[in-house]
mmCIF file of C-alpha atoms in Angstrom:
data_model
loop_
_atom_site.group_PDB
_atom_site.id
_atom_site.type_symbol
_atom_site.label_atom_id
_atom_site.label_comp_id
_atom_site.label_asym_id
_atom_site.label_seq_id
_atom_site.Cartn_x
_atom_site.Cartn_y
_atom_site.Cartn_z
ATOM 1 C CA MET A 1 -3.356 -65.608 -18.761
ATOM 2 C CA LEU A 2 -5.660 -67.666 -20.932
ATOM 3 C CA SER A 3 -8.120 -64.783 -21.288
ATOM 4 C CA SER A 4 -5.363 -62.478 -22.467
ATOM 5 C CA PHE A 5 -4.240 -65.011 -25.039
ATOM 6 C CA LEU A 6 -7.811 -65.407 -26.330
ATOM 7 C CA MET A 7 -8.209 -61.630 -26.594
ATOM 8 C CA ILE A 8 -5.026 -61.307 -28.639
ATOM 9 C CA LEU A 9 -6.119 -64.186 -30.853
ATOM 10 C CA PHE A 10 -9.490 -62.501 -31.420
ATOM 11 C CA PHE A 11 -7.934 -59.241 -32.633
ATOM 12 C CA VAL A 12 -5.496 -61.116 -34.833
ATOM 13 C CA ASN A 13 -8.372 -62.926 -36.458
ATOM 14 C CA ILE A 14 -10.292 -59.648 -36.923
ATOM 15 C CA LYS A 15 -7.262 -58.035 -38.545
ATOM 16 C CA THR A 16 -6.771 -61.043 -40.759
ATOM 17 C CA ALA A 17 -10.433 -61.020 -41.786
ATOM 18 C CA VAL A 18 -10.339 -57.284 -42.563
ATOM 19 C CA SER A 19 -7.155 -57.605 -44.590
ATOM 20 C CA SER A 20 -8.721 -60.451 -46.501
ATOM 21 C CA CYS A 21 -11.569 -58.165 -47.706
ATOM 22 C CA ALA A 22 -11.242 -56.742 -51.198
ATOM 23 C CA PRO A 23 -10.469 -52.985 -51.572
ATOM 24 C CA SER A 24 -14.112 -52.413 -52.502
ATOM 25 C CA GLU A 25 -15.407 -54.270 -49.420
ATOM 26 C CA PHE A 26 -15.685 -53.486 -45.697
ATOM 27 C CA PHE A 27 -15.693 -55.909 -42.787
ATOM 28 C CA VAL A 28 -18.810 -56.125 -40.617
ATOM 29 C CA ALA A 29 -20.407 -58.834 -38.491
ATOM 30 C CA GLY A 30 -17.650 -61.275 -39.284
ATOM 31 C CA GLN A 31 -17.905 -60.946 -43.057
ATOM 32 C CA CYS A 32 -16.849 -58.756 -45.950
ATOM 33 C CA CYS A 33 -19.604 -56.625 -47.498
ATOM 34 C CA PRO A 34 -19.583 -54.509 -50.659
ATOM 35 C CA MET A 35 -18.982 -50.792 -49.993
ATOM 36 C CA CYS A 36 -21.450 -48.087 -50.905
ATOM 37 C CA SER A 37 -20.516 -45.681 -53.715
ATOM 38 C CA PRO A 38 -19.522 -41.999 -53.165
ATOM 39 C CA GLY A 39 -22.563 -39.875 -52.358
ATOM 40 C CA SER A 40 -24.195 -42.593 -50.233
ATOM 41 C CA SER A 41 -23.811 -44.508 -46.967
ATOM 42 C CA VAL A 42 -24.774 -47.926 -45.623
ATOM 43 C CA PHE A 43 -28.425 -48.411 -44.851
ATOM 44 C CA LYS A 44 -28.098 -52.135 -44.016
ATOM 45 C CA PRO A 45 -24.926 -54.226 -44.113
ATOM 46 C CA CYS A 46 -24.903 -57.349 -46.252
ATOM 47 C CA THR A 47 -26.020 -60.751 -44.979
ATOM 48 C CA GLN A 48 -25.488 -64.278 -46.268
ATOM 49 C CA ASP A 49 -28.622 -63.816 -48.325
ATOM 50 C CA SER A 50 -28.394 -60.153 -49.405
ATOM 51 C CA SER A 51 -25.871 -57.522 -50.458
ATOM 52 C CA THR A 52 -25.225 -54.208 -48.738
ATOM 53 C CA SER A 53 -28.162 -51.792 -48.856
ATOM 54 C CA CYS A 54 -27.090 -48.137 -49.428
ATOM 55 C CA ILE A 55 -28.908 -44.811 -49.076
ATOM 56 C CA PRO A 56 -28.038 -41.455 -50.732
ATOM 57 C CA CYS A 57 -26.576 -38.714 -48.559
ATOM 58 C CA THR A 58 -29.131 -36.170 -47.444
ATOM 59 C CA ARG A 59 -28.857 -32.451 -48.244
ATOM 60 C CA GLY A 60 -25.906 -30.867 -46.421
ATOM 61 C CA THR A 61 -23.982 -34.172 -46.187
ATOM 62 C CA TYR A 62 -21.560 -36.036 -48.456
ATOM 63 C CA THR A 63 -19.133 -38.937 -48.964
ATOM 64 C CA GLU A 64 -16.326 -38.606 -51.499
ATOM 65 C CA GLU A 65 -15.090 -42.218 -51.643
ATOM 66 C CA PRO A 66 -16.514 -45.783 -51.568
ATOM 67 C CA ASN A 67 -17.320 -46.495 -47.943
ATOM 68 C CA GLY A 68 -18.952 -48.648 -45.342
ATOM 69 C CA LEU A 69 -20.123 -45.673 -43.266
ATOM 70 C CA LEU A 70 -23.473 -45.682 -41.558
ATOM 71 C CA LYS A 71 -23.732 -41.895 -41.879
ATOM 72 C CA CYS A 72 -22.517 -39.281 -44.394
ATOM 73 C CA PHE A 73 -20.181 -36.442 -43.404
ATOM 74 C CA PRO A 74 -21.622 -32.913 -42.824
ATOM 75 C CA CYS A 75 -20.679 -30.358 -45.508
ATOM 76 C CA LYS A 76 -18.087 -27.700 -44.702
ATOM 77 C CA ASN A 77 -19.280 -24.183 -43.808
ATOM 78 C CA CYS A 78 -17.448 -21.223 -45.392
ATOM 79 C CA ASP A 79 -17.334 -18.690 -42.543
ATOM 80 C CA GLU A 80 -17.309 -15.020 -43.610
ATOM 81 C CA ALA A 81 -15.714 -14.138 -40.263
ATOM 82 C CA LEU A 82 -12.680 -16.065 -41.517
ATOM 83 C CA GLY A 83 -12.709 -14.177 -44.816
ATOM 84 C CA LEU A 84 -14.242 -17.121 -46.722
ATOM 85 C CA ALA A 85 -16.946 -17.502 -49.351
ATOM 86 C CA VAL A 86 -18.375 -20.553 -51.131
ATOM 87 C CA LEU A 87 -16.355 -21.358 -54.216
ATOM 88 C CA HIS A 88 -18.123 -24.652 -55.053
ATOM 89 C CA GLN A 89 -21.350 -25.759 -53.400
ATOM 90 C CA CYS A 90 -21.426 -29.011 -51.471
ATOM 91 C CA GLN A 91 -22.769 -32.026 -53.371
ATOM 92 C CA ARG A 92 -23.550 -35.553 -52.219
ATOM 93 C CA HIS A 93 -20.238 -36.844 -53.554
ATOM 94 C CA LYS A 94 -18.139 -33.668 -52.978
ATOM 95 C CA ASN A 95 -17.544 -31.474 -49.953
ATOM 96 C CA THR A 96 -17.907 -27.666 -50.107
ATOM 97 C CA ILE A 97 -14.873 -25.826 -51.491
ATOM 98 C CA CYS A 98 -14.254 -22.395 -49.944
ATOM 99 C CA GLY A 99 -12.384 -19.489 -51.442
ATOM 100 C CA PRO A 100 -11.461 -16.008 -50.155
ATOM 101 C CA LEU A 101 -14.033 -13.242 -50.077
ATOM 102 C CA ASN A 102 -13.836 -10.469 -52.657
ATOM 103 C CA GLY A 103 -10.992 -8.172 -51.572
ATOM 104 C CA TYR A 104 -9.287 -11.002 -49.673
ATOM 105 C CA PHE A 105 -6.573 -13.507 -50.490
ATOM 106 C CA CYS A 106 -6.125 -17.076 -49.285
ATOM 107 C CA SER A 107 -3.614 -17.375 -46.457
ATOM 108 C CA GLY A 108 -4.325 -21.069 -45.723
ATOM 109 C CA LYS A 109 -4.709 -23.758 -48.403
ATOM 110 C CA THR A 110 -6.541 -27.088 -48.106
ATOM 111 C CA ARG A 111 -5.711 -30.378 -49.805
ATOM 112 C CA ASP A 112 -8.673 -30.106 -52.161
ATOM 113 C CA GLY A 113 -7.414 -26.784 -53.508
ATOM 114 C CA GLY A 114 -9.785 -24.732 -51.377
ATOM 115 C CA CYS A 115 -9.057 -22.196 -48.659
ATOM 116 C CA ASP A 116 -9.566 -22.374 -44.908
ATOM 117 C CA GLN A 117 -8.415 -18.823 -44.036
ATOM 118 C CA GLY A 118 -8.794 -15.506 -45.905
ATOM 119 C CA GLN A 119 -6.984 -12.225 -45.256
ATOM 120 C CA LYS A 120 -7.963 -8.772 -46.453
ATOM 121 C CA HIS A 121 -5.847 -7.141 -49.151
ATOM 122 C CA THR A 122 -3.456 -4.412 -48.021
ATOM 123 C CA ILE A 123 -4.557 -0.869 -48.962
ATOM 124 C CA CYS A 124 -1.890 1.372 -50.469
ATOM 125 C CA ARG A 125 -2.261 4.789 -48.852
ATOM 126 C CA ALA A 126 -1.648 8.334 -50.095
ATOM 127 C CA GLY A 127 2.065 8.773 -50.728
ATOM 128 C CA GLU A 128 2.257 5.240 -52.173
ATOM 129 C CA ARG A 129 1.370 3.464 -55.406
ATOM 130 C CA VAL A 130 0.242 -0.064 -56.197
ATOM 131 C CA LYS A 131 3.184 -2.185 -57.291
ATOM 132 C CA SER A 132 1.015 -5.275 -57.917
ATOM 133 C CA GLN A 133 -2.709 -5.797 -57.509
ATOM 134 C CA GLY A 134 -3.930 -8.319 -54.968
ATOM 135 C CA THR A 135 -5.504 -11.577 -56.181
ATOM 136 C CA ALA A 136 -7.260 -14.523 -54.549
ATOM 137 C CA GLU A 137 -3.815 -16.086 -54.123
ATOM 138 C CA SER A 138 -1.639 -13.127 -53.111
ATOM 139 C CA ASP A 139 -1.769 -9.813 -51.249
ATOM 140 C CA THR A 140 -1.521 -6.323 -52.764
ATOM 141 C CA ARG A 141 2.031 -4.952 -52.900
ATOM 142 C CA CYS A 142 2.692 -1.229 -52.353
ATOM 143 C CA GLU A 143 5.711 1.043 -52.763
ATOM 144 C CA GLY A 144 6.404 4.649 -51.796
ATOM 145 C CA CYS A 145 6.297 7.407 -54.407
ATOM 146 C CA PRO A 146 9.789 8.228 -55.739
ATOM 147 C CA GLU A 147 11.350 11.607 -54.890
ATOM 148 C CA GLY A 148 9.731 14.358 -56.955
ATOM 149 C CA THR A 149 6.350 12.614 -57.232
ATOM 150 C CA PHE A 150 3.210 12.344 -55.106
ATOM 151 C CA SER A 151 -0.168 10.611 -54.741
ATOM 152 C CA THR A 152 -3.189 11.906 -52.834
ATOM 153 C CA LYS A 153 -5.597 8.951 -52.913
ATOM 154 C CA ASP A 154 -5.601 5.401 -51.579
ATOM 155 C CA MET A 155 -4.769 2.646 -54.078
ATOM 156 C CA SER A 156 -3.239 5.046 -56.634
ATOM 157 C CA LEU A 157 -1.794 3.126 -59.563
ATOM 158 C CA ASN A 158 0.757 5.869 -60.357
ATOM 159 C CA CYS A 159 2.541 8.745 -58.658
ATOM 160 C CA THR A 160 2.234 12.185 -60.296
ATOM 161 C CA PRO A 161 5.401 14.276 -60.894
ATOM 162 C CA TRP A 162 5.645 17.583 -59.049
ATOM 163 C CA THR A 163 4.705 20.673 -61.067
ATOM 164 C CA ASP A 164 7.666 22.607 -62.540
ATOM 165 C CA CYS A 165 6.803 26.207 -61.665
ATOM 166 C CA GLU A 166 9.443 27.720 -63.974
ATOM 167 C CA LEU A 167 7.947 26.038 -67.043
ATOM 168 C CA ASN A 168 4.725 27.943 -66.351
ATOM 169 C CA ASP A 169 6.561 31.223 -65.703
ATOM 170 C CA LYS A 170 5.747 31.016 -62.022
ATOM 171 C CA VAL A 171 7.698 30.793 -58.798
ATOM 172 C CA LYS A 172 7.564 28.128 -56.098
ATOM 173 C CA TYR A 173 6.429 29.194 -52.643
ATOM 174 C CA ALA A 174 5.800 25.742 -51.028
ATOM 175 C CA GLU A 175 7.785 22.509 -51.388
ATOM 176 C CA GLY A 176 6.132 19.293 -52.542
ATOM 177 C CA SER A 177 5.951 16.007 -50.629
ATOM 178 C CA SER A 178 4.950 12.407 -51.275
ATOM 179 C CA THR A 179 1.325 13.403 -50.632
ATOM 180 C CA ALA A 180 1.185 16.967 -52.030
ATOM 181 C CA ASP A 181 2.266 18.856 -55.142
ATOM 182 C CA VAL A 182 4.606 21.852 -55.253
ATOM 183 C CA GLN A 183 2.718 25.160 -54.806
ATOM 184 C CA CYS A 184 3.317 27.842 -57.445
ATOM 185 C CA GLN A 185 2.190 31.444 -57.834
ATOM 186 C CA GLU A 186 2.520 34.275 -60.343
ATOM 187 C CA LYS A 187 5.769 36.230 -60.230
ATOM 188 C CA SER A 188 3.945 39.600 -60.171
ATOM 189 C CA SER A 189 1.887 38.473 -57.254
ATOM 190 C CA VAL A 190 5.092 37.931 -55.291
ATOM 191 C CA GLY A 191 6.075 41.586 -55.602
ATOM 192 C CA LEU A 192 2.508 42.689 -54.959
ATOM 193 C CA THR A 193 2.298 40.545 -51.888
ATOM 194 C CA ALA A 194 5.616 41.831 -50.576
ATOM 195 C CA GLY A 195 4.533 45.428 -51.250
ATOM 196 C CA LEU A 196 1.263 44.948 -49.446
ATOM 197 C CA ILE A 197 3.048 43.460 -46.464
ATOM 198 C CA VAL A 198 5.584 46.321 -46.327
ATOM 199 C CA GLY A 199 2.831 48.904 -46.784
ATOM 200 C CA PHE A 200 0.771 47.348 -44.032
ATOM 201 C CA LEU A 201 3.746 47.398 -41.683
ATOM 202 C CA CYS A 202 4.494 51.045 -42.480
ATOM 203 C CA VAL A 203 0.897 52.143 -41.960
ATOM 204 C CA SER A 204 0.745 50.213 -38.719
ATOM 205 C CA PHE A 205 3.966 51.904 -37.538
ATOM 206 C CA PHE A 206 2.812 55.458 -38.326
ATOM 207 C CA VAL A 207 -0.645 54.916 -36.876
ATOM 208 C CA GLY A 208 0.885 53.490 -33.710
ATOM 209 C CA ALA A 209 3.345 56.376 -33.461
ATOM 210 C CA GLY A 210 0.565 58.946 -33.967
ATOM 211 C CA VAL A 211 -1.592 57.384 -31.300
ATOM 212 C CA PHE A 212 1.372 57.338 -28.916
ATOM 213 C CA ILE A 213 2.174 61.029 -29.518
ATOM 214 C CA TYR A 214 -1.499 61.978 -29.165
ATOM 215 C CA LEU A 215 -1.873 60.130 -25.893
ATOM 216 C CA LYS A 216 1.375 61.595 -24.595
ATOM 217 C CA LYS A 217 0.289 65.179 -25.456
ATOM 218 C CA LYS A 218 -3.141 64.628 -23.977
ATOM 219 C CA GLY A 219 -1.581 63.416 -20.759
ATOM 220 C CA THR A 220 0.640 66.569 -20.556
ATOM 221 C CA PHE A 221 -2.374 68.862 -21.160
ATOM 222 C CA LEU A 222 -4.352 67.221 -18.405
ATOM 223 C CA ASN A 223 -1.443 67.597 -15.987
ATOM 224 C CA MET A 224 -1.250 71.329 -16.812
ATOM 225 C CA GLN A 225 -4.948 71.825 -16.168
ATOM 226 C CA CYS A 226 -4.668 70.153 -12.819
ATOM 227 C CA SER A 227 -1.738 72.361 -11.793
ATOM 228 C CA GLU A 228 -3.641 75.556 -12.821
ATOM 229 C CA LYS A 229 -6.710 74.695 -10.774
ATOM 230 C CA GLN A 230 -4.854 74.292 -7.445
ATOM 231 C CA PRO A 231 -3.919 78.077 -6.865
ATOM 232 C CA THR A 232 -7.506 79.160 -7.657
ATOM 233 C CA GLU A 233 -8.827 76.924 -4.961
ATOM 234 C CA GLU A 234 -6.278 78.352 -2.472
ATOM 235 C CA THR A 235 -7.089 82.102 -3.226
ATOM 236 C CA ASN A 236 -10.845 81.694 -2.925
ATOM 237 C CA PRO A 237 -10.938 81.777 0.895
ATOM 238 C CA PRO A 238 -8.968 85.111 1.204
ATOM 239 C CA ALA A 239 -11.367 86.753 -1.278
ATOM 240 C CA GLN A 240 -14.294 85.612 0.772
ATOM 241 C CA ASN A 241 -12.607 86.936 3.988
ATOM 242 C CA GLU A 242 -12.029 90.325 2.369
ATOM 243 C CA GLN A 243 -15.696 90.607 1.434
ATOM 244 C CA SER A 244 -16.661 89.684 4.976
ATOM 245 C CA ASN A 245 -14.350 92.364 6.435
ATOM 246 C CA ASN A 246 -15.805 95.031 4.114
ATOM 247 C CA ALA A 247 -19.304 94.097 5.143
ATOM 248 C CA ASN A 248 -18.402 94.252 8.821
ATOM 249 C CA HIS A 249 -16.761 97.671 8.322
ATOM 250 C CA ARG A 250 -19.898 99.022 6.694
ATOM 251 C CA MET A 251 -22.024 97.698 9.570
ATOM 252 C CA ASP A 252 -19.759 99.392 12.127
ATOM 253 C CA SER A 253 -20.030 102.734 10.281
ATOM 254 C CA PHE A 254 -23.801 102.444 10.184
ATOM 255 C CA ASP A 255 -23.990 101.709 13.926
ATOM 256 C CA GLY A 256 -21.763 104.747 14.707
ATOM 257 C CA ALA A 257 -23.946 107.058 12.693
ATOM 258 C CA VAL A 258 -27.055 105.862 14.429
ATOM 259 C CA ALA A 259 -25.459 106.454 17.850
ATOM 260 C CA LEU A 260 -24.392 110.029 16.914
ATOM 261 C CA ILE A 261 -27.847 111.002 15.835
ATOM 262 C CA SER A 262 -29.355 109.571 18.959
ATOM 263 C CA GLY A 263 -26.941 111.616 21.213
ATOM 264 C CA GLN A 264 -27.769 114.862 19.520
ATOM 265 C CA THR A 265 -31.389 114.326 20.041
#
């Protein structure tokens, strides 16, 4: 119980001592010491015989306010992976200030006016136009091309009106879109094109018909030849039999004559 009371009394006294220090002082070792100025930190606290000894912040560190710190803060790093670049280099009395990379805008502000998050600007595609250019503070704004206009490149500032074929004494053969112009051609070429197509179809028809008739006639002729050859093949054997019979008859006559002569002798 007594120890708890003494502990509470100790902290009360510490708080009272700290609150009794001037705004430009810090409490250490039971006494108030002068603070170090921005850009430095405490090297040695004050004593009864000497004031606070301060040391400048080393490269890559800083302090922005009067302090009783024994060590300066490390400078902020502007990470490109977060879309950040150095806007103001770190100094002994001022931390680094980051801004968005080129082509990025700040999507997260810091109290010192810097940026802790960058985001890449939106790209307006073909079929769109840039309504407002992106800045370090805001994103690019895009809008679609109005009806009757088109754009073919990314980040187009304007949309181009479709070509009026009639003004150029031409005819339209392909509609336009938000990414392509109307397609025109000469009026005479329309008739020529149609004539060529019709002519090609006619030639194709007559050639096809001629080939069909030719093949049909050729097939009929071949069938006729086949039918003519079949009787010839059937009559050949009788002709050969007749020749054989004649030869046999002549041989019989010759044998009879020989026998007659032999009998007379």
